[in-house]
C-alpha cells in the first residue's frame, strides 16, 4: 500500500470567544491579526488550523492536524510544495 495523495485544508473558524479568552477591560477584538498584551505574538480573532488528509492507493485515508494558529496558509503551502511530493509513492 502506497501513499496516493496528500490534501491540505485551511480552516478559519469564528467562535463566540476570542482565542485565549476575552481581552482585558472588555476591549473589542480587532479585525485581522493583532498583538495581544502582555505577549509579543500575533493573534487572530479566529481559530485557525490546517487539516491534512493522506490517502493510500487502496482508498484508506487518515487525517491529521498541523497546528497553525496564525497564517495557516503558510503551513499549507509548505505541506503542498515540500512535504507532499516527498510522501507520494512512499509506503503507507
PDB file of N, CA and C in Angstrom:
ATOM      1  N   UNK A   1       0.851  -1.176   0.000  1.00  0.00           N
ATOM      2  CA  UNK A   1       0.000   0.000   0.000  1.00  0.00           C
ATOM      3  C   UNK A   1       0.897   1.239   0.000  1.00  0.00           C
ATOM      4  N   UNK A   2       0.634   2.149  -0.940  1.00  0.00           N
ATOM      5  CA  UNK A   2       1.441   3.356  -1.115  1.00  0.00           C
ATOM      6  C   UNK A   2       0.577   4.612  -0.960  1.00  0.00           C
ATOM      7  N   UNK A   3       1.211   5.712  -0.574  1.00  0.00           N
ATOM      8  CA  UNK A   3       0.513   6.989  -0.453  1.00  0.00           C
ATOM      9  C   UNK A   3       0.211   7.510  -1.855  1.00  0.00           C
ATOM     10  N   UNK A   4      -1.071   7.760  -2.115  1.00  0.00           N
ATOM     11  CA  UNK A   4      -1.512   8.219  -3.430  1.00  0.00           C
ATOM     12  C   UNK A   4      -1.747   9.725  -3.472  1.00  0.00           C
ATOM     13  N   UNK A   5      -2.190  10.306  -2.347  1.00  0.00           N
ATOM     14  CA  UNK A   5      -2.460  11.745  -2.363  1.00  0.00           C
ATOM     15  C   UNK A   5      -2.323  12.347  -0.970  1.00  0.00           C
ATOM     16  N   UNK A   6      -2.006  13.629  -0.974  1.00  0.00           N
ATOM     17  CA  UNK A   6      -1.940  14.425   0.251  1.00  0.00           C
ATOM     18  C   UNK A   6      -2.759  15.682  -0.018  1.00  0.00           C
ATOM     19  N   UNK A   7      -3.835  15.853   0.745  1.00  0.00           N
ATOM     20  CA  UNK A   7      -4.699  17.020   0.585  1.00  0.00           C
ATOM     21  C   UNK A   7      -4.585  17.893   1.829  1.00  0.00           C
ATOM     22  N   UNK A   8      -4.605  19.212   1.609  1.00  0.00           N
ATOM     23  CA  UNK A   8      -4.443  20.160   2.698  1.00  0.00           C
ATOM     24  C   UNK A   8      -5.654  21.095   2.730  1.00  0.00           C
ATOM     25  N   UNK A   9      -6.203  21.306   3.928  1.00  0.00           N
ATOM     26  CA  UNK A   9      -7.388  22.148   4.100  1.00  0.00           C
ATOM     27  C   UNK A   9      -7.102  23.202   5.167  1.00  0.00           C
ATOM     28  N   UNK A  10      -7.198  24.468   4.784  1.00  0.00           N
ATOM     29  CA  UNK A  10      -7.032  25.576   5.725  1.00  0.00           C
ATOM     30  C   UNK A  10      -8.393  25.867   6.357  1.00  0.00           C
ATOM     31  N   UNK A  11      -8.430  25.918   7.684  1.00  0.00           N
ATOM     32  CA  UNK A  11      -9.667  26.234   8.394  1.00  0.00           C
ATOM     33  C   UNK A  11      -9.506  27.521   9.182  1.00  0.00           C
ATOM     34  N   UNK A  12     -10.506  28.384   9.075  1.00  0.00           N
ATOM     35  CA  UNK A  12     -10.573  29.608   9.871  1.00  0.00           C
ATOM     36  C   UNK A  12     -12.000  29.683  10.395  1.00  0.00           C
ATOM     37  N   UNK A  13     -12.129  29.436  11.683  1.00  0.00           N
ATOM     38  CA  UNK A  13     -13.453  29.311  12.280  1.00  0.00           C
ATOM     39  C   UNK A  13     -13.726  30.423  13.284  1.00  0.00           C
ATOM     40  N   UNK A  14     -14.897  31.018  13.172  1.00  0.00           N
ATOM     41  CA  UNK A  14     -15.308  32.003  14.167  1.00  0.00           C
ATOM     42  C   UNK A  14     -15.821  31.266  15.396  1.00  0.00           C
ATOM     43  N   UNK A  15     -15.640  31.897  16.530  1.00  0.00           N
ATOM     44  CA  UNK A  15     -16.074  31.328  17.797  1.00  0.00           C
ATOM     45  C   UNK A  15     -16.645  32.460  18.633  1.00  0.00           C
ATOM     46  N   UNK A  16     -17.483  32.146  19.564  1.00  0.00           N
ATOM     47  CA  UNK A  16     -18.097  33.196  20.378  1.00  0.00           C
ATOM     48  C   UNK A  16     -17.085  33.871  21.306  1.00  0.00           C
ATOM     49  N   UNK A  17     -15.952  33.213  21.546  1.00  0.00           N
ATOM     50  CA  UNK A  17     -14.896  33.801  22.366  1.00  0.00           C
ATOM     51  C   UNK A  17     -13.634  33.956  21.541  1.00  0.00           C
ATOM     52  N   UNK A  18     -12.846  34.959  21.876  1.00  0.00           N
ATOM     53  CA  UNK A  18     -11.569  35.186  21.211  1.00  0.00           C
ATOM     54  C   UNK A  18     -10.583  34.106  21.620  1.00  0.00           C
ATOM     55  N   UNK A  19      -9.634  33.800  20.729  1.00  0.00           N
ATOM     56  CA  UNK A  19      -8.554  32.887  21.058  1.00  0.00           C
ATOM     57  C   UNK A  19      -7.852  33.429  22.296  1.00  0.00           C
ATOM     58  N   UNK A  20      -7.644  32.641  23.295  1.00  0.00           N
ATOM     59  CA  UNK A  20      -7.075  32.975  24.599  1.00  0.00           C
ATOM     60  C   UNK A  20      -8.029  33.764  25.483  1.00  0.00           C
ATOM     61  N   UNK A  21      -9.316  33.788  25.143  1.00  0.00           N
ATOM     62  CA  UNK A  21     -10.304  34.428  26.015  1.00  0.00           C
ATOM     63  C   UNK A  21     -10.492  35.911  25.742  1.00  0.00           C
ATOM     64  N   UNK A  22     -11.285  36.525  26.621  1.00  0.00           N
ATOM     65  CA  UNK A  22     -11.645  37.936  26.461  1.00  0.00           C
ATOM     66  C   UNK A  22     -10.431  38.839  26.656  1.00  0.00           C
ATOM     67  N   UNK A  23     -10.476  40.003  26.009  1.00  0.00           N
ATOM     68  CA  UNK A  23      -9.417  40.988  26.179  1.00  0.00           C
ATOM     69  C   UNK A  23      -9.617  41.739  27.488  1.00  0.00           C
ATOM     70  N   UNK A  24      -8.530  42.266  28.038  1.00  0.00           N
ATOM     71  CA  UNK A  24      -8.597  42.991  29.301  1.00  0.00           C
ATOM     72  C   UNK A  24      -9.488  44.209  29.163  1.00  0.00           C
ATOM     73  N   UNK A  25     -10.216  44.506  30.214  1.00  0.00           N
ATOM     74  CA  UNK A  25     -11.057  45.690  30.239  1.00  0.00           C
ATOM     75  C   UNK A  25     -12.241  45.631  29.304  1.00  0.00           C
ATOM     76  N   UNK A  26     -12.559  44.453  28.773  1.00  0.00           N
ATOM     77  CA  UNK A  26     -13.702  44.317  27.879  1.00  0.00           C
ATOM     78  C   UNK A  26     -13.486  44.925  26.511  1.00  0.00           C
ATOM     79  N   UNK A  27     -12.237  45.176  26.142  1.00  0.00           N
ATOM     80  CA  UNK A  27     -11.949  45.758  24.832  1.00  0.00           C
ATOM     81  C   UNK A  27     -12.436  44.832  23.723  1.00  0.00           C
ATOM     82  N   UNK A  28     -12.839  45.432  22.614  1.00  0.00           N
ATOM     83  CA  UNK A  28     -13.298  44.610  21.493  1.00  0.00           C
ATOM     84  C   UNK A  28     -12.095  44.047  20.741  1.00  0.00           C
ATOM     85  N   UNK A  29     -12.296  42.890  20.165  1.00  0.00           N
ATOM     86  CA  UNK A  29     -11.231  42.223  19.417  1.00  0.00           C
ATOM     87  C   UNK A  29     -11.100  42.889  18.059  1.00  0.00           C
ATOM     88  N   UNK A  30      -9.895  43.339  17.697  1.00  0.00           N
ATOM     89  CA  UNK A  30      -9.727  43.973  16.383  1.00  0.00           C
ATOM     90  C   UNK A  30      -9.854  42.964  15.247  1.00  0.00           C
ATOM     91  N   UNK A  31     -10.223  43.459  14.084  1.00  0.00           N
ATOM     92  CA  UNK A  31     -10.281  42.594  12.902  1.00  0.00           C
ATOM     93  C   UNK A  31      -8.863  42.267  12.461  1.00  0.00           C
ATOM     94  N   UNK A  32      -8.659  41.088  11.922  1.00  0.00           N
ATOM     95  CA  UNK A  32      -7.337  40.689  11.443  1.00  0.00           C
ATOM     96  C   UNK A  32      -6.403  40.337  12.590  1.00  0.00           C
ATOM     97  N   UNK A  33      -5.143  40.135  12.261  1.00  0.00           N
ATOM     98  CA  UNK A  33      -4.156  39.761  13.262  1.00  0.00           C
ATOM     99  C   UNK A  33      -3.814  40.963  14.136  1.00  0.00           C
ATOM    100  N   UNK A  34      -3.508  40.697  15.395  1.00  0.00           N
ATOM    101  CA  UNK A  34      -3.169  41.765  16.324  1.00  0.00           C
ATOM    102  C   UNK A  34      -2.201  41.239  17.384  1.00  0.00           C
ATOM    103  N   UNK A  35      -1.434  42.155  17.966  1.00  0.00           N
ATOM    104  CA  UNK A  35      -0.549  41.803  19.071  1.00  0.00           C
ATOM    105  C   UNK A  35      -1.371  41.910  20.338  1.00  0.00           C
ATOM    106  N   UNK A  36      -1.240  40.910  21.170  1.00  0.00           N
ATOM    107  CA  UNK A  36      -2.043  40.865  22.390  1.00  0.00           C
ATOM    108  C   UNK A  36      -1.138  41.032  23.603  1.00  0.00           C
ATOM    109  N   UNK A  37      -1.403  42.063  24.368  1.00  0.00           N
ATOM    110  CA  UNK A  37      -0.636  42.303  25.591  1.00  0.00           C
ATOM    111  C   UNK A  37      -0.956  41.224  26.613  1.00  0.00           C
ATOM    112  N   UNK A  38      -0.041  40.771  27.424  1.00  0.00           N
ATOM    113  CA  UNK A  38       1.340  41.243  27.557  1.00  0.00           C
ATOM    114  C   UNK A  38       2.312  40.481  26.649  1.00  0.00           C
ATOM    115  N   UNK A  39       1.798  39.641  25.751  1.00  0.00           N
ATOM    116  CA  UNK A  39       2.660  38.862  24.869  1.00  0.00           C
ATOM    117  C   UNK A  39       3.066  39.678  23.654  1.00  0.00           C
ATOM    118  N   UNK A  40       4.116  39.269  23.004  1.00  0.00           N
ATOM    119  CA  UNK A  40       4.579  39.942  21.783  1.00  0.00           C
ATOM    120  C   UNK A  40       4.399  39.031  20.584  1.00  0.00           C
ATOM    121  N   UNK A  41       3.280  38.383  20.541  1.00  0.00           N
ATOM    122  CA  UNK A  41       2.960  37.467  19.453  1.00  0.00           C
ATOM    123  C   UNK A  41       1.712  37.954  18.740  1.00  0.00           C
ATOM    124  N   UNK A  42       1.573  37.549  17.479  1.00  0.00           N
ATOM    125  CA  UNK A  42       0.362  37.864  16.729  1.00  0.00           C
ATOM    126  C   UNK A  42      -0.731  36.873  17.076  1.00  0.00           C
ATOM    127  N   UNK A  43      -1.947  37.367  17.130  1.00  0.00           N
ATOM    128  CA  UNK A  43      -3.110  36.515  17.374  1.00  0.00           C
ATOM    129  C   UNK A  43      -4.191  36.865  16.361  1.00  0.00           C
ATOM    130  N   UNK A  44      -5.031  35.905  16.099  1.00  0.00           N
ATOM    131  CA  UNK A  44      -6.140  36.086  15.178  1.00  0.00           C
ATOM    132  C   UNK A  44      -7.443  36.072  15.978  1.00  0.00           C
ATOM    133  N   UNK A  45      -8.459  36.793  15.532  1.00  0.00           N
ATOM    134  CA  UNK A  45      -9.755  36.695  16.197  1.00  0.00           C
ATOM    135  C   UNK A  45     -10.465  35.379  15.867  1.00  0.00           C
ATOM    136  N   UNK A  46      -9.891  34.603  14.949  1.00  0.00           N
ATOM    137  CA  UNK A  46     -10.465  33.321  14.530  1.00  0.00           C
ATOM    138  C   UNK A  46      -9.654  32.163  15.092  1.00  0.00           C
ATOM    139  N   UNK A  47     -10.239  30.991  15.111  1.00  0.00           N
ATOM    140  CA  UNK A  47      -9.484  29.781  15.397  1.00  0.00           C
ATOM    141  C   UNK A  47      -8.983  29.282  14.052  1.00  0.00           C
ATOM    142  N   UNK A  48      -7.656  29.195  13.876  1.00  0.00           N
ATOM    143  CA  UNK A  48      -7.063  28.848  12.579  1.00  0.00           C
ATOM    144  C   UNK A  48      -6.219  27.588  12.717  1.00  0.00           C
ATOM    145  N   UNK A  49      -6.313  26.717  11.729  1.00  0.00           N
ATOM    146  CA  UNK A  49      -5.531  25.489  11.732  1.00  0.00           C
ATOM    147  C   UNK A  49      -5.473  24.909  10.329  1.00  0.00           C
ATOM    148  N   UNK A  50      -4.727  23.843  10.167  1.00  0.00           N
ATOM    149  CA  UNK A  50      -4.607  23.145   8.891  1.00  0.00           C
ATOM    150  C   UNK A  50      -4.916  21.666   9.122  1.00  0.00           C
ATOM    151  N   UNK A  51      -5.798  21.110   8.310  1.00  0.00           N
ATOM    152  CA  UNK A  51      -6.069  19.674   8.334  1.00  0.00           C
ATOM    153  C   UNK A  51      -5.401  19.045   7.118  1.00  0.00           C
ATOM    154  N   UNK A  52      -4.859  17.852   7.313  1.00  0.00           N
ATOM    155  CA  UNK A  52      -4.181  17.131   6.233  1.00  0.00           C
ATOM    156  C   UNK A  52      -4.814  15.750   6.094  1.00  0.00           C
ATOM    157  N   UNK A  53      -5.169  15.398   4.873  1.00  0.00           N
ATOM    158  CA  UNK A  53      -5.728  14.076   4.584  1.00  0.00           C
ATOM    159  C   UNK A  53      -4.746  13.336   3.693  1.00  0.00           C
ATOM    160  N   UNK A  54      -4.309  12.175   4.158  1.00  0.00           N
ATOM    161  CA  UNK A  54      -3.410  11.326   3.370  1.00  0.00           C
ATOM    162  C   UNK A  54      -4.193  10.088   2.957  1.00  0.00           C
ATOM    163  N   UNK A  55      -4.206   9.827   1.651  1.00  0.00           N
ATOM    164  CA  UNK A  55      -4.959   8.696   1.106  1.00  0.00           C
ATOM    165  C   UNK A  55      -4.001   7.728   0.423  1.00  0.00           C
ATOM    166  N   UNK A  56      -4.187   6.439   0.733  1.00  0.00           N
ATOM    167  CA  UNK A  56      -3.360   5.390   0.115  1.00  0.00           C
ATOM    168  C   UNK A  56      -4.019   4.929  -1.181  1.00  0.00           C
ATOM    169  N   UNK A  57      -3.261   4.191  -1.982  1.00  0.00           N
ATOM    170  CA  UNK A  57      -3.768   3.737  -3.275  1.00  0.00           C
ATOM    171  C   UNK A  57      -4.925   2.742  -3.163  1.00  0.00           C
ATOM    172  N   UNK A  58      -5.150   2.170  -1.967  1.00  0.00           N
ATOM    173  CA  UNK A  58      -6.296   1.277  -1.784  1.00  0.00           C
ATOM    174  C   UNK A  58      -7.524   2.012  -1.243  1.00  0.00           C
ATOM    175  N   UNK A  59      -7.429   3.349  -1.104  1.00  0.00           N
ATOM    176  CA  UNK A  59      -8.553   4.155  -0.625  1.00  0.00           C
ATOM    177  C   UNK A  59      -8.539   4.436   0.858  1.00  0.00           C
ATOM    178  N   UNK A  60      -7.683   3.770   1.605  1.00  0.00           N
ATOM    179  CA  UNK A  60      -7.568   4.032   3.036  1.00  0.00           C
ATOM    180  C   UNK A  60      -7.090   5.464   3.237  1.00  0.00           C
ATOM    181  N   UNK A  61      -7.709   6.168   4.183  1.00  0.00           N
ATOM    182  CA  UNK A  61      -7.333   7.564   4.420  1.00  0.00           C
ATOM    183  C   UNK A  61      -7.128   7.819   5.910  1.00  0.00           C
ATOM    184  N   UNK A  62      -6.270   8.757   6.193  1.00  0.00           N
ATOM    185  CA  UNK A  62      -6.037   9.198   7.557  1.00  0.00           C
ATOM    186  C   UNK A  62      -5.965  10.711   7.595  1.00  0.00           C
ATOM    187  N   UNK A  63      -6.331  11.269   8.744  1.00  0.00           N
ATOM    188  CA  UNK A  63      -6.365  12.714   8.914  1.00  0.00           C
ATOM    189  C   UNK A  63      -5.402  13.141  10.015  1.00  0.00           C
ATOM    190  N   UNK A  64      -4.849  14.335   9.872  1.00  0.00           N
ATOM    191  CA  UNK A  64      -4.008  14.909  10.901  1.00  0.00           C
ATOM    192  C   UNK A  64      -4.177  16.415  10.908  1.00  0.00           C
ATOM    193  N   UNK A  65      -3.677  17.031  11.970  1.00  0.00           N
ATOM    194  CA  UNK A  65      -3.766  18.481  12.087  1.00  0.00           C
ATOM    195  C   UNK A  65      -2.372  19.065  12.190  1.00  0.00           C
ATOM    196  N   UNK A  66      -2.138  20.106  11.422  1.00  0.00           N
ATOM    197  CA  UNK A  66      -0.900  20.871  11.532  1.00  0.00           C
ATOM    198  C   UNK A  66      -1.246  22.167  12.234  1.00  0.00           C
ATOM    199  N   UNK A  67      -0.987  22.245  13.527  1.00  0.00           N
ATOM    200  CA  UNK A  67      -1.376  23.411  14.308  1.00  0.00           C
ATOM    201  C   UNK A  67      -0.773  24.681  13.715  1.00  0.00           C
ATOM    202  N   UNK A  68      -1.621  25.630  13.380  1.00  0.00           N
ATOM    203  CA  UNK A  68      -1.179  26.897  12.786  1.00  0.00           C
ATOM    204  C   UNK A  68      -2.138  27.995  13.226  1.00  0.00           C
ATOM    205  N   UNK A  69      -1.998  28.496  14.470  1.00  0.00           N
ATOM    206  CA  UNK A  69      -2.945  29.496  14.950  1.00  0.00           C
ATOM    207  C   UNK A  69      -2.819  30.858  14.282  1.00  0.00           C
ATOM    208  N   UNK A  70      -1.742  31.062  13.518  1.00  0.00           N
ATOM    209  CA  UNK A  70      -1.551  32.304  12.761  1.00  0.00           C
ATOM    210  C   UNK A  70      -1.010  31.935  11.383  1.00  0.00           C
ATOM    211  N   UNK A  71      -1.650  32.430  10.348  1.00  0.00           N
ATOM    212  CA  UNK A  71      -1.166  32.213   8.983  1.00  0.00           C
ATOM    213  C   UNK A  71      -1.180  30.767   8.538  1.00  0.00           C
ATOM    214  N   UNK A  72      -2.297  30.061   8.657  1.00  0.00           N
ATOM    215  CA  UNK A  72      -2.320  28.656   8.263  1.00  0.00           C
ATOM    216  C   UNK A  72      -2.037  28.441   6.779  1.00  0.00           C
ATOM    217  N   UNK A  73      -2.225  29.472   5.968  1.00  0.00           N
ATOM    218  CA  UNK A  73      -1.926  29.350   4.538  1.00  0.00           C
ATOM    219  C   UNK A  73      -0.436  29.075   4.310  1.00  0.00           C
ATOM    220  N   UNK A  74       0.398  29.592   5.199  1.00  0.00           N
ATOM    221  CA  UNK A  74       1.845  29.392   5.071  1.00  0.00           C
ATOM    222  C   UNK A  74       2.183  27.923   5.297  1.00  0.00           C
ATOM    223  N   UNK A  75       1.654  27.346   6.372  1.00  0.00           N
ATOM    224  CA  UNK A  75       1.889  25.922   6.638  1.00  0.00           C
ATOM    225  C   UNK A  75       1.319  25.060   5.518  1.00  0.00           C
ATOM    226  N   UNK A  76       0.140  25.419   5.029  1.00  0.00           N
ATOM    227  CA  UNK A  76      -0.479  24.656   3.936  1.00  0.00           C
ATOM    228  C   UNK A  76       0.419  24.643   2.705  1.00  0.00           C
ATOM    229  N   UNK A  77       1.022  25.773   2.374  1.00  0.00           N
ATOM    230  CA  UNK A  77       1.904  25.848   1.215  1.00  0.00           C
ATOM    231  C   UNK A  77       3.165  25.008   1.429  1.00  0.00           C
ATOM    232  N   UNK A  78       3.708  25.021   2.641  1.00  0.00           N
ATOM    233  CA  UNK A  78       4.887  24.196   2.942  1.00  0.00           C
ATOM    234  C   UNK A  78       4.555  22.720   2.758  1.00  0.00           C
ATOM    235  N   UNK A  79       3.394  22.311   3.251  1.00  0.00           N
ATOM    236  CA  UNK A  79       2.989  20.907   3.107  1.00  0.00           C
ATOM    237  C   UNK A  79       2.816  20.559   1.633  1.00  0.00           C
ATOM    238  N   UNK A  80       2.108  21.428   0.888  1.00  0.00           N
ATOM    239  CA  UNK A  80       1.851  21.151  -0.536  1.00  0.00           C
ATOM    240  C   UNK A  80       3.130  21.115  -1.376  1.00  0.00           C
ATOM    241  N   UNK A  81       4.017  22.071  -1.153  1.00  0.00           N
ATOM    242  CA  UNK A  81       5.202  22.198  -2.022  1.00  0.00           C
ATOM    243  C   UNK A  81       6.385  21.355  -1.595  1.00  0.00           C
ATOM    244  N   UNK A  82       6.566  21.161  -0.289  1.00  0.00           N
ATOM    245  CA  UNK A  82       7.768  20.482   0.186  1.00  0.00           C
ATOM    246  C   UNK A  82       7.524  19.074   0.714  1.00  0.00           C
ATOM    247  N   UNK A  83       6.482  18.912   1.496  1.00  0.00           N
ATOM    248  CA  UNK A  83       6.274  17.620   2.168  1.00  0.00           C
ATOM    249  C   UNK A  83       5.505  16.633   1.298  1.00  0.00           C
ATOM    250  N   UNK A  84       4.384  17.066   0.720  1.00  0.00           N
ATOM    251  CA  UNK A  84       3.550  16.152  -0.074  1.00  0.00           C
ATOM    252  C   UNK A  84       4.316  15.469  -1.196  1.00  0.00           C
ATOM    253  N   UNK A  85       5.126  16.174  -1.976  1.00  0.00           N
ATOM    254  CA  UNK A  85       5.852  15.499  -3.051  1.00  0.00           C
ATOM    255  C   UNK A  85       6.788  14.397  -2.546  1.00  0.00           C
ATOM    256  N   UNK A  86       7.298  14.544  -1.332  1.00  0.00           N
ATOM    257  CA  UNK A  86       8.175  13.524  -0.770  1.00  0.00           C
ATOM    258  C   UNK A  86       7.396  12.308  -0.299  1.00  0.00           C
ATOM    259  N   UNK A  87       6.121  12.510   0.084  1.00  0.00           N
ATOM    260  CA  UNK A  87       5.313  11.405   0.604  1.00  0.00           C
ATOM    261  C   UNK A  87       4.663  10.563  -0.493  1.00  0.00           C
ATOM    262  N   UNK A  88       4.277  11.181  -1.606  1.00  0.00           N
ATOM    263  CA  UNK A  88       3.594  10.454  -2.671  1.00  0.00           C
ATOM    264  C   UNK A  88       4.455   9.283  -3.133  1.00  0.00           C
ATOM    265  N   UNK A  89       3.861   8.111  -3.131  1.00  0.00           N
ATOM    266  CA  UNK A  89       4.562   6.888  -3.566  1.00  0.00           C
ATOM    267  C   UNK A  89       5.249   6.147  -2.444  1.00  0.00           C
ATOM    268  N   UNK A  90       5.372   6.756  -1.273  1.00  0.00           N
ATOM    269  CA  UNK A  90       6.002   6.066  -0.147  1.00  0.00           C
ATOM    270  C   UNK A  90       5.053   5.027   0.441  1.00  0.00           C
ATOM    271  N   UNK A  91       5.587   4.072   1.143  1.00  0.00           N
ATOM    272  CA  UNK A  91       4.783   3.075   1.823  1.00  0.00           C
ATOM    273  C   UNK A  91       3.941   3.747   2.894  1.00  0.00           C
ATOM    274  N   UNK A  92       2.668   3.415   2.879  1.00  0.00           N
ATOM    275  CA  UNK A  92       1.763   3.989   3.886  1.00  0.00           C
ATOM    276  C   UNK A  92       1.965   3.290   5.208  1.00  0.00           C
TER     277      UNK A  92
END
